PDB file of C-alpha atoms in Angstrom:
ATOM      1  CA  ASN A  93     108.896  80.322 142.703  1.00 54.00           C
ATOM      2  CA  GLU A  94     108.677  76.989 141.075  1.00 64.00           C
ATOM      3  CA  MET A  95     110.031  76.521 137.563  1.00 63.00           C
ATOM      4  CA  ILE A  96     107.865  74.798 135.008  1.00 68.00           C
ATOM      5  CA  ASP A  97     109.849  72.244 132.851  1.00 72.00           C
ATOM      6  CA  LEU A  98     108.406  72.768 129.401  1.00 73.00           C
ATOM      7  CA  LYS A  99     109.503  71.078 126.347  1.00 76.00           C
ATOM      8  CA  PRO A 100     109.125  72.604 122.828  1.00 75.00           C
ATOM      9  CA  GLU A 101     106.524  70.042 121.833  1.00 80.00           C
ATOM     10  CA  ASP A 102     104.426  71.268 124.815  1.00 82.00           C
ATOM     11  CA  VAL A 103     104.241  74.780 123.370  1.00 84.00           C
ATOM     12  CA  TYR A 104     101.830  75.965 120.626  1.00 87.00           C
ATOM     13  CA  ALA A 105     102.377  79.569 119.382  1.00 87.00           C
ATOM     14  CA  GLN A 106     100.558  81.468 116.779  1.00 87.00           C
ATOM     15  CA  SER A 107     100.853  84.789 115.203  1.00 86.00           C
ATOM     16  CA  THR A 108      99.405  86.922 112.567  1.00 82.00           C
ATOM     17  CA  ASN A 109     101.041  87.318 109.214  1.00 80.00           C
ATOM     18  CA  PHE A 110     102.582  90.620 110.095  1.00 79.00           C
ATOM     19  CA  ASN A 111     106.534  90.509 110.634  1.00 79.00           C
ATOM     20  CA  ARG A 112     106.494  92.703 113.838  1.00 80.00           C
ATOM     21  CA  THR A 113     103.908  90.182 115.396  1.00 83.00           C
ATOM     22  CA  GLN A 114     105.952  87.201 114.477  1.00 85.00           C
ATOM     23  CA  GLN A 115     109.125  88.911 116.010  1.00 86.00           C
ATOM     24  CA  SER A 116     107.293  89.720 119.107  1.00 86.00           C
ATOM     25  CA  CYS A 117     106.126  86.096 119.443  1.00 86.00           C
ATOM     26  CA  GLN A 118     109.552  84.844 118.763  1.00 86.00           C
ATOM     27  CA  SER A 119     111.156  87.248 121.400  1.00 85.00           C
ATOM     28  CA  PHE A 120     108.672  86.078 123.853  1.00 85.00           C
ATOM     29  CA  LEU A 121     109.376  82.515 123.159  1.00 85.00           C
ATOM     30  CA  GLU A 122     113.188  83.121 123.470  1.00 82.00           C
ATOM     31  CA  GLY A 123     112.688  84.616 126.918  1.00 81.00           C
ATOM     32  CA  PHE A 124     110.124  81.958 128.019  1.00 79.00           C
ATOM     33  CA  LEU A 125     111.969  78.853 126.693  1.00 78.00           C
ATOM     34  CA  PRO A 126     115.680  80.084 126.057  1.00 73.00           C
ATOM     35  CA  HIS A 127     116.941  76.641 125.832  1.00 71.00           C
ATOM     36  CA  SER A 128     114.475  75.642 123.034  1.00 66.00           C
ATOM     37  CA  TYR A 129     115.091  78.527 120.748  1.00 59.00           C
ATOM     38  CA  TYR A 130     115.795  76.453 117.489  1.00 65.00           C
ATOM     39  CA  SER A 131     113.194  73.762 118.062  1.00 70.00           C
ATOM     40  CA  LEU A 132     110.141  76.121 118.497  1.00 77.00           C
ATOM     41  CA  SER A 133     107.876  76.887 115.668  1.00 82.00           C
ATOM     42  CA  ILE A 134     105.302  79.678 115.298  1.00 87.00           C
ATOM     43  CA  HIS A 135     102.072  78.858 113.459  1.00 87.00           C
ATOM     44  CA  ILE A 136     101.200  81.859 111.222  1.00 87.00           C
ATOM     45  CA  TYR A 137      97.745  82.658 109.953  1.00 80.00           C
ATOM     46  CA  GLN A 138      97.541  83.427 106.197  1.00 80.00           C
ATOM     47  CA  ALA A 139      95.762  86.899 105.776  1.00 74.00           C
ATOM     48  CA  LYS A 140      92.560  85.364 104.618  1.00 74.00           C
ATOM     49  CA  ASP A 141      92.259  83.381 107.680  1.00 76.00           C
ATOM     50  CA  ASP A 142      93.454  85.924 110.164  1.00 73.00           C
ATOM     51  CA  PHE A 143      90.468  86.705 112.493  1.00 67.00           C
ATOM     52  CA  LEU A 144      92.676  89.090 114.494  1.00 66.00           C
ATOM     53  CA  ASN A 145      93.390  91.315 111.550  1.00 69.00           C
ATOM     54  CA  ALA A 146      90.138  91.564 109.660  1.00 69.00           C
ATOM     55  CA  TRP A 147      91.300  94.583 107.747  1.00 71.00           C
ATOM     56  CA  ASP A 148      93.738  92.604 105.574  1.00 71.00           C
ATOM     57  CA  SER A 149      91.863  89.440 105.247  1.00 71.00           C
ATOM     58  CA  GLY A 150      90.183  90.091 101.955  1.00 73.00           C
ATOM     59  CA  ASN A 151      86.823  90.049 103.360  1.00 77.00           C
ATOM     60  CA  GLY A 152      85.651  93.192 101.578  1.00 82.00           C
ATOM     61  CA  LEU A 153      85.953  95.465 104.574  1.00 81.00           C
ATOM     62  CA  GLN A 154      88.469  97.741 102.814  1.00 80.00           C
ATOM     63  CA  GLU A 155      86.022  98.218  99.923  1.00 86.00           C
ATOM     64  CA  LYS A 156      83.048  99.001 102.273  1.00 87.00           C
ATOM     65  CA  VAL A 157      85.086 101.655 104.058  1.00 82.00           C
ATOM     66  CA  ALA A 158      86.114 103.225 100.626  1.00 82.00           C
ATOM     67  CA  HIS A 159      82.431 103.272  99.582  1.00 87.00           C
ATOM     68  CA  LEU A 160      81.563 105.124 102.967  1.00 86.00           C
ATOM     69  CA  GLN A 161      84.256 107.606 102.401  1.00 82.00           C
ATOM     70  CA  GLN A 162      82.769 108.403  98.872  1.00 85.00           C
ATOM     71  CA  PHE A 163      79.181 108.381  99.517  1.00 89.00           C
ATOM     72  CA  ASP A 164      78.158 108.459 103.224  1.00 90.00           C
ATOM     73  CA  LYS A 165      77.471 112.075 104.484  1.00 91.00           C
ATOM     74  CA  GLU A 166      77.604 111.093 108.143  1.00 90.00           C
ATOM     75  CA  PHE A 167      81.066 109.430 107.686  1.00 87.00           C
ATOM     76  CA  GLU A 168      82.203 112.646 105.960  1.00 87.00           C
ATOM     77  CA  ARG A 169      80.985 114.810 108.660  1.00 90.00           C
ATOM     78  CA  GLN A 170      82.847 112.725 111.440  1.00 89.00           C
ATOM     79  CA  GLU A 171      85.990 112.571 109.429  1.00 86.00           C
ATOM     80  CA  GLY A 172      85.751 116.386 109.090  1.00 88.00           C
ATOM     81  CA  GLU A 173      85.483 116.794 112.878  1.00 89.00           C
ATOM     82  CA  HIS A 174      88.532 114.584 113.438  1.00 90.00           C
ATOM     83  CA  GLN A 175      90.808 116.459 110.764  1.00 90.00           C
ATOM     84  CA  GLU A 176      92.950 118.256 113.238  1.00 90.00           C
ATOM     85  CA  ILE A 177      93.773 115.010 115.017  1.00 90.00           C
ATOM     86  CA  ARG A 178      94.472 113.128 111.620  1.00 90.00           C
ATOM     87  CA  ASN A 179      96.708 116.130 110.547  1.00 90.00           C
ATOM     88  CA  SER A 180      98.792 115.934 113.881  1.00 90.00           C
ATOM     89  CA  LEU A 181      99.059 112.053 113.583  1.00 89.00           C
ATOM     90  CA  CYS A 182     100.298 112.506 109.919  1.00 89.00           C
ATOM     91  CA  ALA A 183     102.876 115.166 110.972  1.00 89.00           C
ATOM     92  CA  HIS A 184     104.309 113.200 113.932  1.00 87.00           C
ATOM     93  CA  LEU A 185     104.173 109.452 113.043  1.00 86.00           C
ATOM     94  CA  PRO A 186     106.905 108.277 110.516  1.00 83.00           C
ATOM     95  CA  TYR A 187     104.601 105.940 108.524  1.00 81.00           C
ATOM     96  CA  PHE A 188     102.114 108.608 107.886  1.00 84.00           C
ATOM     97  CA  ARG A 189     104.700 111.406 107.137  1.00 84.00           C
ATOM     98  CA  GLU A 190     105.946 108.867 104.494  1.00 84.00           C
ATOM     99  CA  TYR A 191     102.611 107.699 103.086  1.00 82.00           C
ATOM    100  CA  PRO A 192      99.930 110.227 104.063  1.00 76.00           C
ATOM    101  CA  GLY A 193      97.581 108.647 101.488  1.00 80.00           C
ATOM    102  CA  LYS A 194      97.546 105.481 103.537  1.00 79.00           C
ATOM    103  CA  PHE A 195      96.092 106.984 106.682  1.00 82.00           C
ATOM    104  CA  LEU A 196      93.863 104.595 108.773  1.00 81.00           C
ATOM    105  CA  TRP A 197      92.513 105.230 112.091  1.00 83.00           C
ATOM    106  CA  VAL A 198      93.136 101.646 113.093  1.00 78.00           C
ATOM    107  CA  TYR A 199      97.024 102.145 112.392  1.00 80.00           C
ATOM    108  CA  SER A 200      97.053 105.366 114.522  1.00 84.00           C
ATOM    109  CA  GLY A 201      95.449 103.352 117.310  1.00 85.00           C
ATOM    110  CA  ASP A 202      97.997 100.938 116.968  1.00 83.00           C
ATOM    111  CA  TYR A 203     100.668 103.565 117.794  1.00 85.00           C
ATOM    112  CA  TYR A 204      99.032 104.193 121.250  1.00 86.00           C
ATOM    113  CA  VAL A 205      98.388 100.465 122.009  1.00 86.00           C
ATOM    114  CA  CYS A 206     101.992  99.359 121.196  1.00 84.00           C
ATOM    115  CA  ASN A 207     103.581 102.255 122.977  1.00 84.00           C
ATOM    116  CA  GLU A 208     101.586 101.797 125.998  1.00 86.00           C
ATOM    117  CA  SER A 209     101.986  97.988 126.172  1.00 84.00           C
ATOM    118  CA  HIS A 210     105.672  98.465 126.077  1.00 84.00           C
ATOM    119  CA  ASP A 211     105.575 101.268 128.632  1.00 86.00           C
ATOM    120  CA  HIS A 212     107.024 103.727 126.126  1.00 88.00           C
ATOM    121  CA  SER A 213     106.042 107.313 126.485  1.00 87.00           C
ATOM    122  CA  LEU A 214     103.820 108.935 123.884  1.00 85.00           C
ATOM    123  CA  HIS A 215     104.948 111.996 121.784  1.00 84.00           C
ATOM    124  CA  ASP A 216     103.737 115.061 123.630  1.00 85.00           C
ATOM    125  CA  ASP A 217     101.570 116.354 120.794  1.00 83.00           C
ATOM    126  CA  LEU A 218      99.923 112.905 120.403  1.00 87.00           C
ATOM    127  CA  SER A 219      99.384 112.113 123.957  1.00 88.00           C
ATOM    128  CA  LEU A 220      96.632 114.795 123.752  1.00 87.00           C
ATOM    129  CA  HIS A 221      94.635 112.866 121.214  1.00 88.00           C
ATOM    130  CA  ARG A 222      94.817 109.449 122.734  1.00 88.00           C
ATOM    131  CA  ASP A 223      91.359 109.105 124.208  1.00 88.00           C
ATOM    132  CA  ARG A 224      89.724 110.382 121.061  1.00 87.00           C
ATOM    133  CA  VAL A 225      91.707 107.986 118.674  1.00 86.00           C
ATOM    134  CA  LEU A 226      91.171 105.020 120.876  1.00 81.00           C
TER     135      LEU A 226
END
């Protein structure tokens, strides 16, 4: 294995405006270039410019979903079909237990993606729903 001699000025790192994403980026950089910890900077997207997190970008997506929730019968039917899964997620995931009114399918999908990417096991009751959520 050959080591690559990178300097901090050779590295460009960017992150979303979420603290946990910034912390993950910083942790990766610390492991990748431990000798350069204090001289590395992370470029952080402002919410309005963040193409990875369209939900919080202020592009009207939240308003469109709210409108669908109120007026679209197909949306209402599909939400009804998934109520059991939603109830299970709200019962087992701390964020939804604390803030059940802030339930979003994208956040519940995040639970699965993050746990699997870090090789953590899923809660037994929630592993049953993985494929339907994702």
